[in-house]
Short mmCIF file of N, CA and C in Angstrom, two decimals:
data_model
loop_
_atom_site.label_atom_id
_atom_site.label_comp_id
_atom_site.label_asym_id
_atom_site.label_seq_id
_atom_site.Cartn_x
_atom_site.Cartn_y
_atom_site.Cartn_z
N MET A 1 0.84 -1.19 0.00
CA MET A 1 0.00 0.00 0.00
C MET A 1 0.88 1.24 0.00
N ASN A 2 0.48 2.22 -0.75
CA ASN A 2 1.18 3.49 -0.76
C ASN A 2 0.94 4.21 0.56
N LYS A 3 1.85 5.09 0.88
CA LYS A 3 1.70 5.89 2.09
C LYS A 3 1.24 7.28 1.70
N LEU A 4 0.26 7.78 2.42
CA LEU A 4 -0.23 9.13 2.18
C LEU A 4 0.74 10.10 2.84
N GLU A 5 1.28 10.99 2.04
CA GLU A 5 2.19 11.99 2.57
C GLU A 5 1.64 13.36 2.19
N ILE A 6 1.05 14.00 3.16
CA ILE A 6 0.50 15.34 2.92
C ILE A 6 1.53 16.33 3.44
N LYS A 7 2.25 16.87 2.50
CA LYS A 7 3.27 17.86 2.84
C LYS A 7 2.96 19.13 2.07
N GLY A 8 3.48 20.21 2.53
CA GLY A 8 3.26 21.46 1.83
C GLY A 8 1.90 22.04 2.16
N ASN A 9 1.29 22.62 1.17
CA ASN A 9 0.06 23.37 1.39
C ASN A 9 -1.17 22.50 1.11
N TRP A 10 -1.79 21.98 2.13
CA TRP A 10 -2.98 21.15 1.97
C TRP A 10 -4.11 21.92 1.31
N ASN A 11 -4.17 23.22 1.52
CA ASN A 11 -5.25 24.00 0.91
C ASN A 11 -5.19 23.96 -0.61
N VAL A 12 -4.00 23.94 -1.18
CA VAL A 12 -3.86 23.85 -2.63
C VAL A 12 -4.34 22.47 -3.10
N LEU A 13 -3.90 21.42 -2.42
CA LEU A 13 -4.33 20.07 -2.77
C LEU A 13 -5.84 19.91 -2.61
N LYS A 14 -6.36 20.50 -1.54
CA LYS A 14 -7.80 20.42 -1.27
C LYS A 14 -8.59 21.07 -2.40
N GLY A 15 -8.12 22.21 -2.89
CA GLY A 15 -8.78 22.89 -4.00
C GLY A 15 -8.79 22.05 -5.26
N LYS A 16 -7.68 21.40 -5.54
CA LYS A 16 -7.60 20.53 -6.72
C LYS A 16 -8.55 19.35 -6.57
N PHE A 17 -8.63 18.80 -5.38
CA PHE A 17 -9.50 17.66 -5.14
C PHE A 17 -10.97 18.06 -5.27
N LYS A 18 -11.32 19.26 -4.79
CA LYS A 18 -12.70 19.74 -4.91
C LYS A 18 -13.08 19.97 -6.36
N GLN A 19 -12.13 20.36 -7.19
CA GLN A 19 -12.41 20.54 -8.61
C GLN A 19 -12.75 19.21 -9.26
N ARG A 20 -12.10 18.15 -8.84
CA ARG A 20 -12.36 16.82 -9.41
C ARG A 20 -13.64 16.21 -8.87
N TYR A 21 -13.95 16.49 -7.61
CA TYR A 21 -15.10 15.87 -6.94
C TYR A 21 -15.95 16.97 -6.31
N ALA A 22 -16.87 17.50 -7.09
CA ALA A 22 -17.69 18.63 -6.65
C ALA A 22 -18.54 18.30 -5.43
N GLU A 23 -18.83 17.01 -5.20
CA GLU A 23 -19.69 16.63 -4.09
C GLU A 23 -19.00 16.72 -2.73
N LEU A 24 -17.69 16.93 -2.71
CA LEU A 24 -16.95 17.00 -1.44
C LEU A 24 -17.20 18.34 -0.76
N THR A 25 -17.35 18.29 0.55
CA THR A 25 -17.55 19.50 1.33
C THR A 25 -16.27 19.85 2.08
N GLU A 26 -16.26 21.01 2.70
CA GLU A 26 -15.11 21.41 3.52
C GLU A 26 -14.89 20.41 4.65
N ASP A 27 -15.97 19.92 5.24
CA ASP A 27 -15.84 18.93 6.32
C ASP A 27 -15.21 17.63 5.81
N ASP A 28 -15.56 17.23 4.60
CA ASP A 28 -14.98 16.02 4.02
C ASP A 28 -13.47 16.15 3.86
N LEU A 29 -13.02 17.36 3.56
CA LEU A 29 -11.62 17.59 3.25
C LEU A 29 -10.82 18.18 4.41
N THR A 30 -11.39 18.16 5.59
CA THR A 30 -10.67 18.66 6.76
C THR A 30 -9.54 17.71 7.10
N TYR A 31 -8.33 18.25 7.12
CA TYR A 31 -7.14 17.45 7.42
C TYR A 31 -6.57 17.87 8.75
N VAL A 32 -6.38 16.90 9.63
CA VAL A 32 -5.72 17.12 10.91
C VAL A 32 -4.51 16.20 10.93
N GLU A 33 -3.36 16.76 11.20
CA GLU A 33 -2.15 15.95 11.22
C GLU A 33 -2.31 14.75 12.14
N GLY A 34 -1.93 13.59 11.64
CA GLY A 34 -2.06 12.36 12.40
C GLY A 34 -3.40 11.66 12.21
N LYS A 35 -4.32 12.28 11.49
CA LYS A 35 -5.66 11.72 11.28
C LYS A 35 -5.91 11.41 9.81
N GLU A 36 -4.87 10.94 9.12
CA GLU A 36 -4.98 10.65 7.70
C GLU A 36 -6.04 9.60 7.40
N ASP A 37 -6.15 8.59 8.27
CA ASP A 37 -7.14 7.53 8.05
C ASP A 37 -8.56 8.06 8.08
N GLU A 38 -8.83 9.02 8.95
CA GLU A 38 -10.16 9.61 8.99
C GLU A 38 -10.46 10.37 7.71
N LEU A 39 -9.48 11.13 7.22
CA LEU A 39 -9.64 11.86 5.96
C LEU A 39 -9.91 10.88 4.82
N LEU A 40 -9.11 9.84 4.74
CA LEU A 40 -9.29 8.85 3.68
C LEU A 40 -10.64 8.15 3.77
N GLY A 41 -11.10 7.88 4.97
CA GLY A 41 -12.41 7.26 5.16
C GLY A 41 -13.53 8.13 4.63
N ARG A 42 -13.45 9.43 4.91
CA ARG A 42 -14.48 10.35 4.40
C ARG A 42 -14.44 10.42 2.89
N LEU A 43 -13.23 10.47 2.33
CA LEU A 43 -13.09 10.53 0.88
C LEU A 43 -13.56 9.24 0.21
N GLN A 44 -13.29 8.10 0.83
CA GLN A 44 -13.76 6.82 0.30
C GLN A 44 -15.28 6.79 0.24
N ALA A 45 -15.92 7.25 1.31
CA ALA A 45 -17.38 7.24 1.37
C ALA A 45 -18.00 8.11 0.28
N LYS A 46 -17.39 9.23 -0.02
CA LYS A 46 -17.94 10.16 -1.00
C LYS A 46 -17.59 9.80 -2.44
N THR A 47 -16.38 9.26 -2.67
CA THR A 47 -15.94 9.02 -4.04
C THR A 47 -16.13 7.58 -4.48
N GLY A 48 -16.21 6.65 -3.53
CA GLY A 48 -16.33 5.24 -3.87
C GLY A 48 -15.02 4.60 -4.30
N LYS A 49 -13.92 5.33 -4.16
CA LYS A 49 -12.61 4.82 -4.54
C LYS A 49 -11.96 4.10 -3.36
N THR A 50 -11.03 3.21 -3.69
CA THR A 50 -10.31 2.51 -2.63
C THR A 50 -9.30 3.44 -1.98
N LYS A 51 -8.89 3.05 -0.80
CA LYS A 51 -7.90 3.83 -0.06
C LYS A 51 -6.62 3.99 -0.87
N ASP A 52 -6.15 2.90 -1.48
CA ASP A 52 -4.93 2.95 -2.27
C ASP A 52 -5.05 3.89 -3.46
N LYS A 53 -6.20 3.86 -4.14
CA LYS A 53 -6.42 4.75 -5.29
C LYS A 53 -6.43 6.21 -4.86
N LEU A 54 -7.06 6.49 -3.72
CA LEU A 54 -7.09 7.87 -3.22
C LEU A 54 -5.70 8.35 -2.84
N ILE A 55 -4.93 7.50 -2.19
CA ILE A 55 -3.56 7.88 -1.82
C ILE A 55 -2.75 8.18 -3.07
N GLU A 56 -2.88 7.32 -4.06
CA GLU A 56 -2.16 7.52 -5.33
C GLU A 56 -2.57 8.85 -5.97
N GLU A 57 -3.85 9.13 -5.99
CA GLU A 57 -4.35 10.36 -6.61
C GLU A 57 -3.87 11.59 -5.86
N ILE A 58 -3.94 11.57 -4.54
CA ILE A 58 -3.49 12.71 -3.74
C ILE A 58 -2.00 12.94 -3.94
N ASN A 59 -1.22 11.87 -3.92
CA ASN A 59 0.22 12.02 -4.08
C ASN A 59 0.58 12.53 -5.46
N LYS A 60 -0.21 12.24 -6.49
CA LYS A 60 0.04 12.74 -7.84
C LYS A 60 -0.27 14.23 -7.96
N LEU A 61 -1.18 14.73 -7.15
CA LEU A 61 -1.58 16.14 -7.22
C LEU A 61 -0.50 17.07 -6.68
N LYS A 62 0.43 16.53 -5.91
CA LYS A 62 1.45 17.37 -5.29
C LYS A 62 2.39 17.98 -6.28
#
């Protein structure tokens, strides 16, 4: 499994993710350091993608 590495400006990544998935809310994209699994869980529920696919997509946006 890939590791989610959120470095730099999460707000920029969040904006890119919202452009791809209009159904995501600010609450869905709230990132708290150390709570990556919670973020991924919310994104999985809204997008229907697997955890690995989401990690890959987020890491590509950087």
